[in-house]
Amino acid sequence: MRAIWAVLLPALLLEPQAIGETHLVVVSGLSGEPKYAEAFYEWATTFMQAANDRWGVPESNTVYLAEKTERDPRRIDWRVGPARMTGSSSC
C-alpha cells in the first residue's frame, strides 16, 4: 500500500497544468578529454534545440546537467560529477 501512495502522492500534488506537459532532462557525462567535452556539449545543445523547435518543448521545461556550469551558465542548470564527501562517516 505504501508503494502505491509513493507513486500517487506526487501526482496528486502537481498543478493540473503540469500534468501532461512534456519535460526534457539532458545529462552530459564526464568527458575526460577536451575533445569529448566539446562533442558532448554540442550534442546536448543540438538535442535541446531540436526539442524546443521541432517538438515544442518549452525552454522552461528543459533541464541540462553537465560537468561544468561555467561552459554555458544560461543553459546548464546543475553540475554533475563525482560525489564529494565532507566530514566523516562511520559505518
PDB file of C-alpha atoms in Angstrom:
ATOM      1  CA  MET A   1       0.000   0.000   0.000  1.00  0.00           C
ATOM      2  CA  ARG A   2       2.876   2.397   0.767  1.00  0.00           C
ATOM      3  CA  ALA A   3       4.292   1.854  -2.703  1.00  0.00           C
ATOM      4  CA  ILE A   4       1.005   2.944  -4.266  1.00  0.00           C
ATOM      5  CA  TRP A   5       0.959   6.153  -2.205  1.00  0.00           C
ATOM      6  CA  ALA A   6       4.609   6.806  -3.024  1.00  0.00           C
ATOM      7  CA  VAL A   7       3.647   6.845  -6.704  1.00  0.00           C
ATOM      8  CA  LEU A   8       0.268   8.571  -6.444  1.00  0.00           C
ATOM      9  CA  LEU A   9       1.063  11.298  -3.917  1.00  0.00           C
ATOM     10  CA  PRO A  10       3.488  13.280  -6.130  1.00  0.00           C
ATOM     11  CA  ALA A  11       0.974  13.139  -8.991  1.00  0.00           C
ATOM     12  CA  LEU A  12      -1.778  14.446  -6.732  1.00  0.00           C
ATOM     13  CA  LEU A  13       0.400  17.363  -5.607  1.00  0.00           C
ATOM     14  CA  LEU A  14       1.216  18.537  -9.134  1.00  0.00           C
ATOM     15  CA  GLU A  15      -0.584  21.521 -10.542  1.00  0.00           C
ATOM     16  CA  PRO A  16      -3.216  20.441 -13.092  1.00  0.00           C
ATOM     17  CA  GLN A  17      -1.389  22.351 -15.838  1.00  0.00           C
ATOM     18  CA  ALA A  18       1.843  20.409 -15.204  1.00  0.00           C
ATOM     19  CA  ILE A  19       0.192  17.045 -15.768  1.00  0.00           C
ATOM     20  CA  GLY A  20       0.585  16.108 -19.398  1.00  0.00           C
ATOM     21  CA  GLU A  21       3.304  18.654 -20.199  1.00  0.00           C
ATOM     22  CA  THR A  22       6.484  17.417 -21.823  1.00  0.00           C
ATOM     23  CA  HIS A  23       9.709  17.865 -19.890  1.00  0.00           C
ATOM     24  CA  LEU A  24      13.253  17.135 -21.012  1.00  0.00           C
ATOM     25  CA  VAL A  25      16.280  16.316 -18.866  1.00  0.00           C
ATOM     26  CA  VAL A  26      19.639  16.147 -20.655  1.00  0.00           C
ATOM     27  CA  VAL A  27      22.556  14.666 -18.704  1.00  0.00           C
ATOM     28  CA  SER A  28      26.041  15.018 -20.132  1.00  0.00           C
ATOM     29  CA  GLY A  29      28.630  12.726 -18.543  1.00  0.00           C
ATOM     30  CA  LEU A  30      32.222  13.275 -17.571  1.00  0.00           C
ATOM     31  CA  SER A  31      34.232  13.892 -20.705  1.00  0.00           C
ATOM     32  CA  GLY A  32      37.766  13.028 -19.678  1.00  0.00           C
ATOM     33  CA  GLU A  33      39.290  14.982 -22.581  1.00  0.00           C
ATOM     34  CA  PRO A  34      38.543  18.428 -24.064  1.00  0.00           C
ATOM     35  CA  LYS A  35      37.510  16.986 -27.459  1.00  0.00           C
ATOM     36  CA  TYR A  36      34.853  14.845 -25.749  1.00  0.00           C
ATOM     37  CA  ALA A  37      33.673  17.770 -23.614  1.00  0.00           C
ATOM     38  CA  GLU A  38      33.124  19.776 -26.809  1.00  0.00           C
ATOM     39  CA  ALA A  39      31.318  16.897 -28.525  1.00  0.00           C
ATOM     40  CA  PHE A  40      29.062  16.236 -25.505  1.00  0.00           C
ATOM     41  CA  TYR A  41      28.175  19.923 -25.277  1.00  0.00           C
ATOM     42  CA  GLU A  42      27.369  20.145 -28.996  1.00  0.00           C
ATOM     43  CA  TRP A  43      25.201  17.004 -28.894  1.00  0.00           C
ATOM     44  CA  ALA A  44      23.337  18.143 -25.798  1.00  0.00           C
ATOM     45  CA  THR A  45      22.606  21.646 -27.073  1.00  0.00           C
ATOM     46  CA  THR A  46      21.607  20.357 -30.523  1.00  0.00           C
ATOM     47  CA  PHE A  47      19.209  17.890 -28.918  1.00  0.00           C
ATOM     48  CA  MET A  48      17.741  20.594 -26.665  1.00  0.00           C
ATOM     49  CA  GLN A  49      17.299  22.970 -29.609  1.00  0.00           C
ATOM     50  CA  ALA A  50      15.524  20.261 -31.605  1.00  0.00           C
ATOM     51  CA  ALA A  51      13.229  19.556 -28.647  1.00  0.00           C
ATOM     52  CA  ASN A  52      12.365  23.258 -28.426  1.00  0.00           C
ATOM     53  CA  ASP A  53      11.985  23.923 -32.167  1.00  0.00           C
ATOM     54  CA  ARG A  54      10.651  20.672 -33.611  1.00  0.00           C
ATOM     55  CA  TRP A  55       8.729  19.146 -30.745  1.00  0.00           C
ATOM     56  CA  GLY A  56       7.573  22.304 -28.981  1.00  0.00           C
ATOM     57  CA  VAL A  57       9.111  21.547 -25.589  1.00  0.00           C
ATOM     58  CA  PRO A  58       9.273  24.897 -23.774  1.00  0.00           C
ATOM     59  CA  GLU A  59      12.750  26.003 -22.692  1.00  0.00           C
ATOM     60  CA  SER A  60      11.371  26.358 -19.170  1.00  0.00           C
ATOM     61  CA  ASN A  61      10.648  22.597 -19.188  1.00  0.00           C
ATOM     62  CA  THR A  62      14.217  21.707 -20.193  1.00  0.00           C
ATOM     63  CA  VAL A  63      16.950  20.882 -17.677  1.00  0.00           C
ATOM     64  CA  TYR A  64      20.579  20.404 -18.701  1.00  0.00           C
ATOM     65  CA  LEU A  65      23.039  18.747 -16.313  1.00  0.00           C
ATOM     66  CA  ALA A  66      26.721  18.864 -17.296  1.00  0.00           C
ATOM     67  CA  GLU A  67      30.157  18.622 -15.756  1.00  0.00           C
ATOM     68  CA  LYS A  68      30.898  22.379 -15.879  1.00  0.00           C
ATOM     69  CA  THR A  69      28.249  25.039 -15.433  1.00  0.00           C
ATOM     70  CA  GLU A  70      30.775  27.706 -16.479  1.00  0.00           C
ATOM     71  CA  ARG A  71      30.623  26.403 -20.061  1.00  0.00           C
ATOM     72  CA  ASP A  72      27.133  27.850 -20.637  1.00  0.00           C
ATOM     73  CA  PRO A  73      25.523  29.160 -17.426  1.00  0.00           C
ATOM     74  CA  ARG A  74      22.341  30.155 -19.255  1.00  0.00           C
ATOM     75  CA  ARG A  75      21.626  26.577 -20.354  1.00  0.00           C
ATOM     76  CA  ILE A  76      23.447  24.350 -17.865  1.00  0.00           C
ATOM     77  CA  ASP A  77      21.365  24.175 -14.714  1.00  0.00           C
ATOM     78  CA  TRP A  78      23.451  21.961 -12.435  1.00  0.00           C
ATOM     79  CA  ARG A  79      26.842  20.386 -12.310  1.00  0.00           C
ATOM     80  CA  VAL A  80      27.153  16.593 -12.338  1.00  0.00           C
ATOM     81  CA  GLY A  81      30.262  14.729 -11.346  1.00  0.00           C
ATOM     82  CA  PRO A  82      31.812  12.514  -8.730  1.00  0.00           C
ATOM     83  CA  ALA A  83      30.263  12.847  -5.289  1.00  0.00           C
ATOM     84  CA  ARG A  84      32.299  14.821  -2.817  1.00  0.00           C
ATOM     85  CA  MET A  85      32.229  13.683   0.771  1.00  0.00           C
ATOM     86  CA  THR A  86      32.637  16.177   3.554  1.00  0.00           C
ATOM     87  CA  GLY A  87      33.125  15.375   7.199  1.00  0.00           C
ATOM     88  CA  SER A  88      33.454  11.844   8.459  1.00  0.00           C
ATOM     89  CA  SER A  89      31.094   8.941   8.457  1.00  0.00           C
ATOM     90  CA  SER A  90      31.192   5.703  10.380  1.00  0.00           C
ATOM     91  CA  CYS A  91      29.589   2.587   9.012  1.00  0.00           C
TER      92      CYS A  91
END
